[in-house]
Amino acid sequence: MSSSLPPTTEGTPPGAGAGASTPAFSPLYQQIKGLILHSLQHGEWKPGEAIPSEMELAARFRVSQGTVRKAIDELAAENLVMRRQGKGTFVATHAERQVQYRFLKLLPDTGDARVEGPAQRTILECRRMRASAEIARTLALRTGDVVVQVKRILSFVGVPTILEDIWLPGQAFKGLTAEQMAHYQGPTYAMFELDFGVRMVRAEEKIRAVFPDETQAQWLNIPVATPLLSVERLAYTYNDVPMELRRGLYRTDTHHYHNELS
Amino acid sequence: MSSSLPPTTEGTPPGAGAGASTPAFSPLYQQIKGLILHSLQHGEWKPGEAIPSEMELAARFRVSQGTVRKAIDELAAENLVMRRQGKGTFVATHAERQVQYRFLKLLPDTGDARVEGPAQRTILECRRMRASAEIARTLALRTGDVVVQVKRILSFVGVPTILEDIWLPGQAFKGLTAEQMAHYQGPTYAMFELDFGVRMVRAEEKIRAVFPDETQAQWLNIPVATPLLSVERLAYTYNDVPMELRRGLYRTDTHHYHNELS
DNA sequence: GAGTGGTCTAGACCACGCG
DNA sequence: GCGTGGTCTAGACCACTCA
């Protein structure tokens, strides 16, 4: 409702004296994109729901449909919304059949993933604790802030394949239990959306080859001298706020990490 | 010149009798995109060169500028061309400063890559041979077809970090020498463009954790019991034609494989 | 100042999904 | 048949680059 924006040459704030001269011209559709993003962040429309039609948004923001269209195009390209012709534009969610396990790039060497079905989850641990300096820094918390730590095993066709440690900000994940982690059907990230209103939007991974320690080897039921993929993932919500640190050990004797470059 | 296409509802070829009823409606801008792609493939404009302006292309294909624009937008999104405001649209190349080593995702753990500078290359081997069944299948050749095999080491600040085997179709890479591999300044893929007219457009990687064999360990100057990243890359030119198989062993004690998910 | 890509608009029509 | 997103057009104006 705070609208009626003419094509503003915004940027360079009023008091920008001798600073760096970034012209910072912001096209209208970017401003519209920002407004839609704001509504997304603040839960005006929930994951899976439809957002207003392009015509409605155009009317709301007093711009043409084409401008709204371009804003939504970018949001769709970033996987924040999903367009479906004839139906509408929907807030993206990790709960959809098609794009389930969007962030899991481990595939079986032969055959397709669907045949294996989803992973079986074994929760080893789920506790609240104070963040170490390292964890705190990574999650943009203060040392000693409460975090939830979850340790779990993912098995495919009965074979333990992934051993994961997950750290979550305690504040946003109040009341997360081992039962919840174990019994929710579908991707963990879908449960995060549903039960905690936390939507993971993008992530970065750092991958190395390592050995497990003795405990880890036992959990995965392998010799300590097995080379494993160490996958450290930092997942972000809107606005580049880190919300999950995940350290995984992947067996790669029957599976591989798959990546597309372009 | 073979133009003047009205918005054609093409697809469903004339003789498509009882087959699957894929409606396959193809929008005009997709057809334009196809035409531009065809010119790209056939070298009408070389890597680094500008393609005709949007207006020119619109005139050539007898469509509006907006339609050409949308076609080019997609090509730009796929990294096949690069737009530069005020200058024009350019055929993408691996030779550009900014996006150099586009397909190499190994980064130093601390500091940025620029400080390290480009890798030093040591060519261990460069020979023509007959393709094994496996190599042939992967490169879509026939068993026994000639391939070029290159074995090399990439070192960062003097430390051997990557050991690579590269296989290339012999036909397209006639006359490739070890000297060429060693002495070309800049990305290998830039040399492929310049000297052989082969542009790598996308790639897929399969990543595993493995041990080196004894020879490999010697080349990398590490114990055989060092866990390494095995990175198998299949790189494609236009039209999804595979043109390079690359098997790399990456040390990850000082570097890591970096990936962005969204 | 000419030329290029980038933005914005307004209106027409098309393909799709659903009642 | 209606509403949604998707395509296409034509024209105006803006920002950037370079001579």
Short mmCIF file of C-alpha atoms in Angstrom, two decimals, chain B:
data_model
loop_
_atom_site.label_atom_id
_atom_site.label_comp_id
_atom_site.label_asym_id
_atom_site.label_seq_id
_atom_site.Cartn_x
_atom_site.Cartn_y
_atom_site.Cartn_z
CA MET B 1 17.47 -15.33 -44.63
CA SER B 2 15.27 -18.40 -44.41
CA SER B 3 12.89 -16.35 -42.34
CA SER B 4 9.49 -14.71 -42.18
CA LEU B 5 8.06 -17.07 -39.65
CA PRO B 6 4.58 -16.35 -38.50
CA PRO B 7 3.83 -17.59 -34.98
CA THR B 8 3.87 -21.22 -35.98
CA THR B 9 2.20 -23.91 -33.94
CA GLU B 10 4.91 -26.32 -34.91
CA GLY B 11 5.91 -29.52 -33.24
CA THR B 12 3.72 -32.57 -33.83
CA PRO B 13 5.37 -33.45 -37.15
CA PRO B 14 3.08 -34.20 -40.12
CA GLY B 15 3.37 -37.96 -39.89
CA ALA B 16 2.89 -38.27 -36.16
CA GLY B 17 0.26 -40.92 -36.12
CA ALA B 18 -0.48 -42.94 -33.02
CA GLY B 19 2.54 -41.72 -31.06
CA ALA B 20 2.54 -39.94 -27.73
CA SER B 21 0.47 -36.81 -28.11
CA THR B 22 3.00 -34.19 -27.06
CA PRO B 23 1.38 -30.95 -28.17
CA ALA B 24 4.86 -29.34 -28.40
CA PHE B 25 3.92 -25.80 -29.11
CA SER B 26 7.02 -23.74 -29.74
CA PRO B 27 6.94 -20.01 -29.09
CA LEU B 28 8.45 -17.68 -31.65
CA TYR B 29 11.30 -16.57 -29.42
CA GLN B 30 12.35 -20.20 -29.00
CA GLN B 31 12.53 -20.58 -32.74
CA ILE B 32 14.61 -17.40 -32.92
CA LYS B 33 16.81 -18.72 -30.16
CA GLY B 34 17.28 -21.85 -32.20
CA LEU B 35 18.32 -19.84 -35.25
CA ILE B 36 20.82 -17.79 -33.26
CA LEU B 37 22.16 -20.96 -31.67
CA HIS B 38 22.62 -22.43 -35.11
CA SER B 39 24.72 -19.45 -36.17
CA LEU B 40 26.69 -19.75 -32.95
CA GLN B 41 27.38 -23.42 -33.61
CA HIS B 42 28.43 -22.86 -37.16
CA GLY B 43 30.83 -20.10 -36.23
CA GLU B 44 29.06 -17.22 -37.93
CA TRP B 45 30.41 -15.22 -34.97
CA LYS B 46 33.54 -16.35 -33.16
CA PRO B 47 34.02 -16.46 -29.39
CA GLY B 48 34.66 -12.98 -28.05
CA GLU B 49 33.10 -11.28 -31.07
CA ALA B 50 29.92 -9.25 -30.96
CA ILE B 51 26.79 -10.67 -32.51
CA PRO B 52 24.52 -8.32 -34.50
CA SER B 53 22.49 -5.83 -32.50
CA GLU B 54 18.99 -6.71 -31.35
CA MET B 55 17.54 -4.40 -33.98
CA GLU B 56 19.53 -6.04 -36.76
CA LEU B 57 18.52 -9.51 -35.69
CA ALA B 58 14.92 -8.41 -35.37
CA ALA B 59 15.06 -7.15 -38.95
CA ARG B 60 16.78 -10.27 -40.19
CA PHE B 61 14.23 -12.60 -38.62
CA ARG B 62 11.26 -10.31 -39.23
CA VAL B 63 10.17 -10.18 -35.63
CA SER B 64 10.04 -7.43 -33.05
CA GLN B 65 13.02 -6.43 -30.97
CA GLY B 66 11.29 -7.76 -27.85
CA THR B 67 11.16 -11.24 -29.27
CA VAL B 68 14.84 -11.25 -30.18
CA ARG B 69 15.51 -9.85 -26.72
CA LYS B 70 13.80 -12.76 -25.01
CA ALA B 71 15.72 -15.23 -27.15
CA ILE B 72 19.03 -13.58 -26.27
CA ASP B 73 18.00 -13.41 -22.60
CA GLU B 74 17.86 -17.19 -22.51
CA LEU B 75 21.16 -17.59 -24.31
CA ALA B 76 22.71 -15.20 -21.81
CA ALA B 77 21.21 -17.16 -18.92
CA GLU B 78 22.87 -20.28 -20.30
CA ASN B 79 26.21 -18.48 -20.53
CA LEU B 80 26.34 -18.82 -24.29
CA VAL B 81 26.49 -15.08 -24.87
CA MET B 82 27.33 -12.12 -22.68
CA ARG B 83 25.51 -8.81 -22.80
CA ARG B 84 27.30 -5.56 -22.14
CA GLN B 85 25.17 -2.49 -21.94
CA GLY B 86 26.13 0.18 -24.37
CA LYS B 87 28.47 -2.12 -26.25
CA GLY B 88 26.63 -5.13 -27.56
CA THR B 89 26.14 -8.85 -27.09
CA PHE B 90 29.21 -11.04 -27.31
CA VAL B 91 29.81 -14.72 -27.89
CA ALA B 92 30.90 -16.14 -24.55
CA THR B 93 34.42 -17.43 -24.21
CA HIS B 94 36.57 -19.10 -21.59
CA ALA B 95 39.27 -16.52 -22.26
CA GLU B 96 37.73 -13.68 -20.27
CA ARG B 97 39.47 -12.40 -17.19
CA GLN B 98 36.40 -12.41 -14.99
CA VAL B 99 35.04 -15.84 -15.57
CA GLN B 100 38.31 -17.64 -16.08
CA TYR B 101 38.35 -21.24 -14.90
CA ARG B 102 34.58 -21.27 -14.88
CA PHE B 103 34.47 -25.04 -14.43
CA LEU B 104 37.13 -25.32 -11.74
CA LYS B 105 35.42 -25.24 -8.36
CA LEU B 106 38.46 -25.89 -6.20
CA LEU B 107 39.25 -22.93 -3.98
CA PRO B 108 41.97 -22.33 -1.39
CA ASP B 109 40.67 -22.65 2.17
CA THR B 110 41.94 -19.22 3.17
CA GLY B 111 42.24 -16.05 1.19
CA ASP B 112 41.06 -15.68 -2.34
CA ALA B 113 42.07 -17.45 -5.48
CA ARG B 114 43.51 -14.37 -7.15
CA VAL B 115 46.33 -14.22 -4.65
CA GLU B 116 47.39 -17.71 -5.65
CA GLY B 117 47.29 -16.85 -9.28
CA PRO B 118 46.67 -19.41 -11.98
CA ALA B 119 47.84 -22.98 -11.56
CA GLN B 120 51.23 -24.07 -12.83
CA ARG B 121 50.86 -26.87 -15.35
CA THR B 122 53.11 -29.86 -15.75
CA ILE B 123 52.32 -32.07 -18.70
CA LEU B 124 53.23 -35.68 -17.96
CA GLU B 125 51.93 -37.21 -21.12
CA CYS B 126 50.14 -36.33 -24.32
CA ARG B 127 49.47 -39.12 -26.72
CA ARG B 128 47.06 -40.37 -29.32
CA MET B 129 45.57 -43.78 -28.68
CA ARG B 130 42.58 -45.96 -29.42
CA ALA B 131 39.62 -45.45 -27.12
CA SER B 132 38.71 -48.17 -24.67
CA ALA B 133 35.10 -49.28 -24.68
CA GLU B 134 34.37 -47.21 -21.62
CA ILE B 135 36.00 -44.01 -22.85
CA ALA B 136 34.39 -44.43 -26.24
CA ARG B 137 30.95 -44.88 -24.76
CA THR B 138 31.29 -41.84 -22.56
CA LEU B 139 32.47 -39.65 -25.43
CA ALA B 140 29.89 -41.09 -27.82
CA LEU B 141 32.59 -42.58 -30.05
CA ARG B 142 33.14 -46.08 -31.32
CA THR B 143 35.53 -48.37 -29.50
CA GLY B 144 38.91 -48.05 -31.18
CA ASP B 145 38.37 -44.53 -32.44
CA VAL B 146 41.36 -42.32 -31.92
CA VAL B 147 41.42 -40.18 -28.80
CA VAL B 148 44.01 -37.84 -27.38
CA GLN B 149 44.98 -38.51 -23.81
CA VAL B 150 46.66 -35.87 -21.70
CA LYS B 151 47.95 -36.44 -18.22
CA ARG B 152 49.01 -33.43 -16.21
CA ILE B 153 49.56 -31.93 -12.81
CA LEU B 154 48.24 -28.60 -11.63
CA SER B 155 50.17 -26.96 -8.83
CA PHE B 156 49.23 -24.01 -6.67
CA VAL B 157 52.06 -21.94 -5.20
CA GLY B 158 54.33 -24.80 -6.07
CA VAL B 159 52.33 -27.56 -4.41
CA PRO B 160 51.04 -30.28 -6.74
CA THR B 161 47.31 -30.30 -6.01
CA ILE B 162 45.47 -31.77 -8.98
CA LEU B 163 46.35 -34.79 -11.07
CA GLU B 164 44.27 -34.96 -14.22
CA ASP B 165 43.65 -37.32 -17.09
CA ILE B 166 41.96 -35.77 -20.06
CA TRP B 167 40.49 -37.59 -23.05
CA LEU B 168 39.52 -35.76 -26.22
CA PRO B 169 38.07 -36.99 -29.50
CA GLY B 170 41.04 -37.35 -31.87
CA GLN B 171 39.15 -36.06 -34.85
CA ALA B 172 38.37 -32.66 -33.39
CA PHE B 173 41.76 -32.32 -31.71
CA LYS B 174 44.12 -33.25 -34.52
CA GLY B 175 47.62 -32.01 -33.84
CA LEU B 176 47.25 -31.21 -30.15
CA THR B 177 50.72 -31.29 -28.61
CA ALA B 178 52.16 -31.34 -25.11
CA GLU B 179 53.83 -28.00 -25.85
CA GLN B 180 50.50 -26.46 -26.65
CA MET B 181 49.00 -27.80 -23.42
CA ALA B 182 51.95 -26.52 -21.41
CA HIS B 183 52.67 -23.14 -22.87
CA TYR B 184 49.30 -21.61 -23.59
CA GLN B 185 48.64 -18.72 -21.23
CA GLY B 186 45.18 -18.91 -19.68
CA PRO B 187 42.52 -21.56 -19.37
CA THR B 188 42.91 -24.75 -21.38
CA TYR B 189 39.35 -24.33 -22.57
CA ALA B 190 40.30 -20.96 -24.08
CA MET B 191 43.04 -22.70 -26.04
CA PHE B 192 40.52 -25.29 -27.25
CA GLU B 193 38.37 -22.44 -28.59
CA LEU B 194 41.23 -20.64 -30.26
CA ASP B 195 43.14 -23.53 -31.76
CA PHE B 196 40.42 -26.09 -32.40
CA GLY B 197 37.18 -24.13 -32.50
CA VAL B 198 35.72 -26.27 -29.77
CA ARG B 199 33.63 -24.39 -27.21
CA MET B 200 32.72 -26.15 -23.97
CA VAL B 201 29.31 -25.00 -23.01
CA ARG B 202 28.37 -27.01 -19.96
CA ALA B 203 29.62 -29.96 -17.96
CA GLU B 204 28.58 -32.58 -15.46
CA GLU B 205 30.71 -33.82 -12.60
CA LYS B 206 30.60 -36.94 -10.48
CA ILE B 207 32.50 -36.64 -7.24
CA ARG B 208 33.74 -39.36 -4.94
CA ALA B 209 36.26 -39.82 -2.15
CA VAL B 210 39.05 -42.24 -3.09
CA PHE B 211 42.64 -43.26 -2.53
CA PRO B 212 45.33 -42.69 -5.12
CA ASP B 213 47.24 -45.66 -6.44
CA GLU B 214 50.99 -45.70 -5.94
CA THR B 215 51.86 -43.88 -9.13
CA GLN B 216 49.28 -41.21 -8.52
CA ALA B 217 50.51 -40.74 -4.96
CA GLN B 218 54.02 -40.21 -6.27
CA TRP B 219 52.95 -37.61 -8.76
CA LEU B 220 51.12 -35.71 -6.06
CA ASN B 221 53.91 -36.27 -3.59
CA ILE B 222 51.62 -37.66 -0.91
CA PRO B 223 51.21 -40.96 0.97
CA VAL B 224 49.00 -43.56 -0.71
CA ALA B 225 46.70 -43.41 2.29
CA THR B 226 45.62 -39.84 1.58
CA PRO B 227 41.90 -39.41 0.88
CA LEU B 228 41.38 -37.48 -2.35
CA LEU B 229 38.49 -36.06 -4.25
CA SER B 230 37.84 -37.94 -7.47
CA VAL B 231 36.19 -35.57 -9.90
CA GLU B 232 34.98 -37.01 -13.19
CA ARG B 233 33.91 -34.31 -15.57
CA LEU B 234 32.12 -34.70 -18.86
CA ALA B 235 32.16 -31.45 -20.81
CA TYR B 236 29.79 -30.74 -23.70
CA THR B 237 29.80 -28.44 -26.71
CA TYR B 238 26.69 -27.16 -28.38
CA ASN B 239 23.86 -29.59 -28.86
CA ASP B 240 24.86 -31.76 -25.91
CA VAL B 241 27.72 -33.34 -27.79
CA PRO B 242 30.29 -34.63 -25.27
CA MET B 243 33.78 -33.42 -26.16
CA GLU B 244 35.95 -34.02 -23.15
CA LEU B 245 36.24 -36.54 -20.38
CA ARG B 246 38.39 -35.43 -17.49
CA ARG B 247 39.28 -37.45 -14.44
CA GLY B 248 40.85 -35.42 -11.67
CA LEU B 249 42.26 -36.24 -8.28
CA TYR B 250 42.11 -33.23 -5.99
CA ARG B 251 44.03 -32.78 -2.77
CA THR B 252 41.74 -31.18 -0.23
CA ASP B 253 44.04 -30.50 2.67
CA THR B 254 44.48 -26.86 1.73
CA HIS B 255 41.69 -26.48 -0.79
CA HIS B 256 38.03 -27.40 -1.01
CA TYR B 257 35.45 -27.95 -3.70
CA HIS B 258 32.97 -25.12 -3.53
CA ASN B 259 29.38 -25.41 -4.66
CA GLU B 260 26.40 -23.10 -4.62
CA LEU B 261 22.93 -24.58 -4.30
CA SER B 262 19.66 -22.87 -4.97
#
